[in-house]
Coordinates of C-alpha atoms in Angstrom, one line a residue:
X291 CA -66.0 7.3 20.3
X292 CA -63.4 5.2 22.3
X293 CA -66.5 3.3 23.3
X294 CA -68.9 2.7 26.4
X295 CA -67.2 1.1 29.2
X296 CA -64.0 -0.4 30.2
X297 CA -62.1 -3.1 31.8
X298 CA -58.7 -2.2 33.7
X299 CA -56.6 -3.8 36.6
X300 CA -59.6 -6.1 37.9
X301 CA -62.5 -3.8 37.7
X302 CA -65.0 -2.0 34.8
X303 CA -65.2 1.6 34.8
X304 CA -69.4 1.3 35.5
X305 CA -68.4 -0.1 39.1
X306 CA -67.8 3.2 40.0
X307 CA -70.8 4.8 38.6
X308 CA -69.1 6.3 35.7
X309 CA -69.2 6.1 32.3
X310 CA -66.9 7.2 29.2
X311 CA -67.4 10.6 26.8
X312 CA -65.6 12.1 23.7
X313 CA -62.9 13.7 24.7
X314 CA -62.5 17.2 23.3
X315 CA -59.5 16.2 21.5
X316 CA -59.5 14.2 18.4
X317 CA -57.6 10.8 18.8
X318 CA -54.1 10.7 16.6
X319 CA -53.1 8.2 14.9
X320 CA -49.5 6.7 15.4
X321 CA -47.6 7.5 12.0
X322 CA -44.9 5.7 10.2
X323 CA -41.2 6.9 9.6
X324 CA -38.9 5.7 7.2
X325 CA -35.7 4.1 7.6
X326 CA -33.3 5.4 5.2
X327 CA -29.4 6.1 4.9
X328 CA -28.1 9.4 4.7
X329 CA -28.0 11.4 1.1
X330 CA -24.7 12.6 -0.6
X331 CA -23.3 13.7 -3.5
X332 CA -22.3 10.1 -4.7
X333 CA -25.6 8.9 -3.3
X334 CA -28.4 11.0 -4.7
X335 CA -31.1 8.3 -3.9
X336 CA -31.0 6.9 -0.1
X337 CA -31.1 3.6 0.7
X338 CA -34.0 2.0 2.2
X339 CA -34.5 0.2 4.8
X340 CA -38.1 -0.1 5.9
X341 CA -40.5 1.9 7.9
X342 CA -41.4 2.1 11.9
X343 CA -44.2 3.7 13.9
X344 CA -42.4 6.9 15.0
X345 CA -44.3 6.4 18.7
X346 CA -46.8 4.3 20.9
X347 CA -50.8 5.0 20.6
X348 CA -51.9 7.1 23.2
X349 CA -56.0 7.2 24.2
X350 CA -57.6 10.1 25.4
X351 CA -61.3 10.3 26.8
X352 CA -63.6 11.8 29.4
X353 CA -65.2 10.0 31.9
X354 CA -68.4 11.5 34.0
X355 CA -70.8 9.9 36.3
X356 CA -73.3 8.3 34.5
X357 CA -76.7 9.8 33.6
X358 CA -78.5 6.6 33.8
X359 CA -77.5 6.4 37.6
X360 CA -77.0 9.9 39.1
X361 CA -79.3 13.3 37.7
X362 CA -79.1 17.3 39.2
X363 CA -76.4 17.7 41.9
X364 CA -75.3 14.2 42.0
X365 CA -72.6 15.2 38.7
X366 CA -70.1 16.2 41.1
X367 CA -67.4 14.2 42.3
X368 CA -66.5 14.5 46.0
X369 CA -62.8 13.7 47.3
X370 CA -63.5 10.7 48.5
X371 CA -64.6 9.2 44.9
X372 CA -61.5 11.0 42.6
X373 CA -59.4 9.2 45.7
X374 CA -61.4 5.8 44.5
X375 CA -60.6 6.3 41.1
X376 CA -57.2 7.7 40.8
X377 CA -55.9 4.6 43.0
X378 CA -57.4 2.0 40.5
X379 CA -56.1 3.5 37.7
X380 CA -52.7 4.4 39.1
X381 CA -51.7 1.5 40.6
X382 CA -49.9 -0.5 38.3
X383 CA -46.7 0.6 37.4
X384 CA -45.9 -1.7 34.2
X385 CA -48.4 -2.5 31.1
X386 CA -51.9 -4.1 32.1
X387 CA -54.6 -4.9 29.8
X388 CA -57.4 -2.2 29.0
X389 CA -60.2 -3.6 27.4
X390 CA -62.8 -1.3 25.6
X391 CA -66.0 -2.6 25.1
X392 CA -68.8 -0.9 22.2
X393 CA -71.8 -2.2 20.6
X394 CA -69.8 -3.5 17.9
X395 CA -66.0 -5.0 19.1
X396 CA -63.9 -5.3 21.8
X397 CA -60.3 -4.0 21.5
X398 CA -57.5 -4.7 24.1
X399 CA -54.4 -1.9 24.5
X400 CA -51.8 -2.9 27.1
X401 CA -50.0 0.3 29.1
X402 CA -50.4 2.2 31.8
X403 CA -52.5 5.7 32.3
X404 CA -50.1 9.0 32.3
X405 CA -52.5 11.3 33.6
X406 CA -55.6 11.6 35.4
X407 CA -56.5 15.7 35.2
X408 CA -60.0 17.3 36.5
X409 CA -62.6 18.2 34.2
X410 CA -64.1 21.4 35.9
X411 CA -66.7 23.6 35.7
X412 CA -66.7 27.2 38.3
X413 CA -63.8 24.8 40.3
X414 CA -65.9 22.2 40.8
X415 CA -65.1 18.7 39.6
X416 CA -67.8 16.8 37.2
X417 CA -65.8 14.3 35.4
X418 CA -61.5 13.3 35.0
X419 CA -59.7 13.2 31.4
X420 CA -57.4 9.9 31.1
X421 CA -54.3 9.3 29.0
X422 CA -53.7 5.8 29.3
X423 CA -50.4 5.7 27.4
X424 CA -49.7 2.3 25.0
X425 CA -47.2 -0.2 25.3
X426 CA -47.8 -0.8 21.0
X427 CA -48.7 1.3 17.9
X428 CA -51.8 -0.2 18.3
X429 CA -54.5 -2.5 19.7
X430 CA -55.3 -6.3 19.6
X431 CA -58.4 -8.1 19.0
X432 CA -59.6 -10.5 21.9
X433 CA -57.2 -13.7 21.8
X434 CA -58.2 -16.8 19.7
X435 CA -57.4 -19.8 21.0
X436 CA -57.7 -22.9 19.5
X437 CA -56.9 -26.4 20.7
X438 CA -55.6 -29.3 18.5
X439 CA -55.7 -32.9 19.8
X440 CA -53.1 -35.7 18.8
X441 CA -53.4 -39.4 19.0
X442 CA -50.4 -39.6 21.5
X443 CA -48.6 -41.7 18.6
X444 CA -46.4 -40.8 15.5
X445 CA -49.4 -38.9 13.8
X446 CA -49.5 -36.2 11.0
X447 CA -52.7 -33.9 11.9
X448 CA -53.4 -31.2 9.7
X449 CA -55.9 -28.5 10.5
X450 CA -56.7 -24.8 10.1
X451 CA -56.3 -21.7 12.5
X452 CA -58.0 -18.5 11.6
X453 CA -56.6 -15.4 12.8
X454 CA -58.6 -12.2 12.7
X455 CA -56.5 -9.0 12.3
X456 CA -56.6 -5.7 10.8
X457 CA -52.8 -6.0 9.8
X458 CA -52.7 -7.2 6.4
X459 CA -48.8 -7.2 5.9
X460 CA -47.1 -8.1 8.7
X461 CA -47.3 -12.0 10.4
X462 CA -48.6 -12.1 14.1
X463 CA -46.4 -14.3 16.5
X464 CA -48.3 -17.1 18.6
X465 CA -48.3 -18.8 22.1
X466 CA -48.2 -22.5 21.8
X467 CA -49.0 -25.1 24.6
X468 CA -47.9 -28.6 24.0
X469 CA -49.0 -31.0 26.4
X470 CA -48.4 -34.5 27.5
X471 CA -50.5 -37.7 28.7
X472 CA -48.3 -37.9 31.6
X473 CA -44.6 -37.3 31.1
X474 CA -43.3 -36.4 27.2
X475 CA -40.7 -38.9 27.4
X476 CA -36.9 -39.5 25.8
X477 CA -36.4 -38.3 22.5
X478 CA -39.5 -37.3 21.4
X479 CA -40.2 -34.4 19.0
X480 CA -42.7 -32.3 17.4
X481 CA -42.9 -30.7 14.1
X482 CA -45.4 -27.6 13.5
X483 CA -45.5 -26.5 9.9
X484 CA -47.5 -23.7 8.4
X485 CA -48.4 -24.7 4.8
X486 CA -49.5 -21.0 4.6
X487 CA -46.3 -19.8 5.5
X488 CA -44.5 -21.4 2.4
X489 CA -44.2 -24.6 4.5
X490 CA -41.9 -23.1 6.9
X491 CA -42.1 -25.2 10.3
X492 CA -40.6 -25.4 13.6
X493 CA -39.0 -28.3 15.3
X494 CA -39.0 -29.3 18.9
X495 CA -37.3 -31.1 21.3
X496 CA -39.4 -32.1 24.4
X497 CA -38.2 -32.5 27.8
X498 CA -38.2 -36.2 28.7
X499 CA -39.5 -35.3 32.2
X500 CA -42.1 -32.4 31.3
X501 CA -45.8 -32.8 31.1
X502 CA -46.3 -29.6 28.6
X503 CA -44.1 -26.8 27.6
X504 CA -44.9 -23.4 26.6
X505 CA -43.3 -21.4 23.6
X506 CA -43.7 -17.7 23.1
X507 CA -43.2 -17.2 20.1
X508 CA -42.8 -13.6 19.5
X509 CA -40.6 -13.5 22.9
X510 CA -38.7 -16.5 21.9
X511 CA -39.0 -18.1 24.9
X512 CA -39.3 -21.9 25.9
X513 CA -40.8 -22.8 29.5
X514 CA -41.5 -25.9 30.9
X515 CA -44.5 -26.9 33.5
X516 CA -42.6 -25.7 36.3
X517 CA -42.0 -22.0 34.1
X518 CA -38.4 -22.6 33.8
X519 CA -36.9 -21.6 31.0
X520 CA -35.3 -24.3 28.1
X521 CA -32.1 -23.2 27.1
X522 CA -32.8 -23.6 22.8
X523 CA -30.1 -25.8 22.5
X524 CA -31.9 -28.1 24.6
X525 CA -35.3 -27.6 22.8
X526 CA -35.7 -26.4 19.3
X527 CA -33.8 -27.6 16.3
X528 CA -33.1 -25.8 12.6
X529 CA -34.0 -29.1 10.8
X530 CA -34.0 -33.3 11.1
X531 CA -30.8 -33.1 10.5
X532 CA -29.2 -30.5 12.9
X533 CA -29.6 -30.6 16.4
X534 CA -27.5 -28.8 18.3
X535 CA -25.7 -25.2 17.9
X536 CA -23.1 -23.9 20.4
X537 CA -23.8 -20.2 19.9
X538 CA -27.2 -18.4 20.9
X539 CA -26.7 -16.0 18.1
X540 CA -26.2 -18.6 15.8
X541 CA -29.9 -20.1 16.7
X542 CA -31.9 -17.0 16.8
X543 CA -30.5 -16.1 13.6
X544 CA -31.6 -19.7 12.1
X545 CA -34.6 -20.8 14.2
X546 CA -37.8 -20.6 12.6
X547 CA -40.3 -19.7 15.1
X548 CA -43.8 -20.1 14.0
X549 CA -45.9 -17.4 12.9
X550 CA -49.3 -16.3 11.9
X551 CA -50.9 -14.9 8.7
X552 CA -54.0 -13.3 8.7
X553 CA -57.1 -14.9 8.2
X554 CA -56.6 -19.1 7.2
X555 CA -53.1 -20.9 8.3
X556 CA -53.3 -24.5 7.0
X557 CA -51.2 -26.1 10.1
X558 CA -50.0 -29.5 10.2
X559 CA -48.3 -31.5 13.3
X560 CA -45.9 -34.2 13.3
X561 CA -45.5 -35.7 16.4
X562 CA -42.8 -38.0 16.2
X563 CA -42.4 -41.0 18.6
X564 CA -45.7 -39.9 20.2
X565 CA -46.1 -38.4 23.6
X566 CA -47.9 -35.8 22.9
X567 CA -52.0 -35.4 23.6
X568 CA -52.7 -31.9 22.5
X569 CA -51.3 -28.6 21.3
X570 CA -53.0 -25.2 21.9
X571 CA -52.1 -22.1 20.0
X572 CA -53.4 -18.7 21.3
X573 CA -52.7 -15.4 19.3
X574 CA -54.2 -11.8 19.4
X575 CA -54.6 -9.9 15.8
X576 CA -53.7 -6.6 15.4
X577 CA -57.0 -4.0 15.4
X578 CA -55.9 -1.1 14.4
X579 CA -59.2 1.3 14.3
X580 CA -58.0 2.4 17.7
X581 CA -60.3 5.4 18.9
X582 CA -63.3 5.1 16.6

């Protein structure tokens, strides 16, 4: 079972009276393809070149009123409610977060739902079958966030962030906040190294004017407090000793931008020349026991 209730554009499926049902179809798991080269008579055995999922993960359940609440008669579902129901899972037009709740976990899919269809019995309606269509492969686990605080002067921290994921291959790609006292300051930097990672770090530049910046890591995105984005030139270097590239492509293809293993990261932080209080990193691990 998908589970027992769940969250979606503001409101919980038991504010309308309803609750959730296996579906009549089993849910399908996404499956893998493989990336290959083409075969020939010189080339017996194709190249490889990885795997990816061949599709998105789409959910399928029942919802009818709940038992608990309504008995006899009361089953049906009058115009008036399907109206109710249709417009709060129909409005949004781009990926919002569903959040399924059971006794045991809470998983969080982002898409939209594809169909809404009656569930009838001798034409009338006692329930609606939902496809909420994925934006991912898979699910997430609720998002860990953990804060680090820094002296405000040049300080090597080191701590540990714990990322809980049912992916146990592939590295899951933060949010970082750094934030100031007041103002960052001129020239001041910030090194971020996961000693997990093979000591791979990342280097920042922060904006003398800025009181915290934001990196997405898995968008590759910089944002100061005002959400403007920071051109990467202007804010993330490939080393002490390189600190400025004229070519984007020449960045993304060098810039190491810091990522999460599963389970224990042993981080450190650097801040050089001070100015920065604090540094929160947020990430959401893949769960991928999506439908059971």
């Amino acid at each position: 079972m998908i589970g027992e209730d769940f969250l979606f554009n503001g409101k919980a499926l038991s504010d309308f009276g309803m609750a959730m049902y296996d579906p009549e179809n089993e849910q399908i798991w996404v499956s893998r393809e493989i990336d290959k080269a083409d075969i020939s008579s010189m080339r017996p055995q194709p190249n490889h070149y990885g795997v990816h999922y061949s599709d998105v993960e789409k959910l399928e359940f029942l919802i009818i009123k709940n038992d608990e609440i309504y008995s006899g008669n009361d089953f049906e579902l009058d115009a008036k409610e399907i109206n109710n129901i249709r417009a709060w899972l129909e409005s949004p037009k781009y990926p919002v977060a569903l959040e399924l709740t059971d006794n045991n976990r809470e998983i969080i899919y982002y898409g939209v739902f594809t169909e809404v269809r009656p569930f009838l019995v001798a034409t009338r309606c006692y329930g609606l079958y939902l496809t909420f269509t994925c934006d991912s492969p898979y699910g997430y686990y609720k998002e860990n966030k953990k804060t680090f605080s820094i002296n405000g002067s040049t300080s090597v921290k080191t701590d540990s962030y714990y990322l809980n994921t049912g992916e146990l291959n592939d590295f899951v790609k933060p949010i970082i906040k750094v934030s100031a006292a007041n103002s960052f300051g001129n020239g001041k930097t910030l090194k971020i190294e996961n000693g997990t990672d093979n000591n791979k770090y990342m280097l920042l530049k922060l904006p003398s004017s800025a009181s915290y910046i934001t990196v997405d890591c898995k968008k590759k995105i910089v944002k100061d407090n005002l959400g403007n984005i920071i051109p990467l030139s202007e804010s993330m270097v490939v080393s002490e000793n390189s600190d400025y590239y004229s070519y984007l492509s020449v960045i993304n293809a060098s810039l190491y931008w810091l990522r999460l293993l599963p389970k224990k990261n042993d981080l450190s932080f650097l801040a050089q020349y001070g100015g920065v209080k604090s540094i929160e990193i947020s990430a959401q691990g893949i769960a991928k026991a999506g439908g059971f």
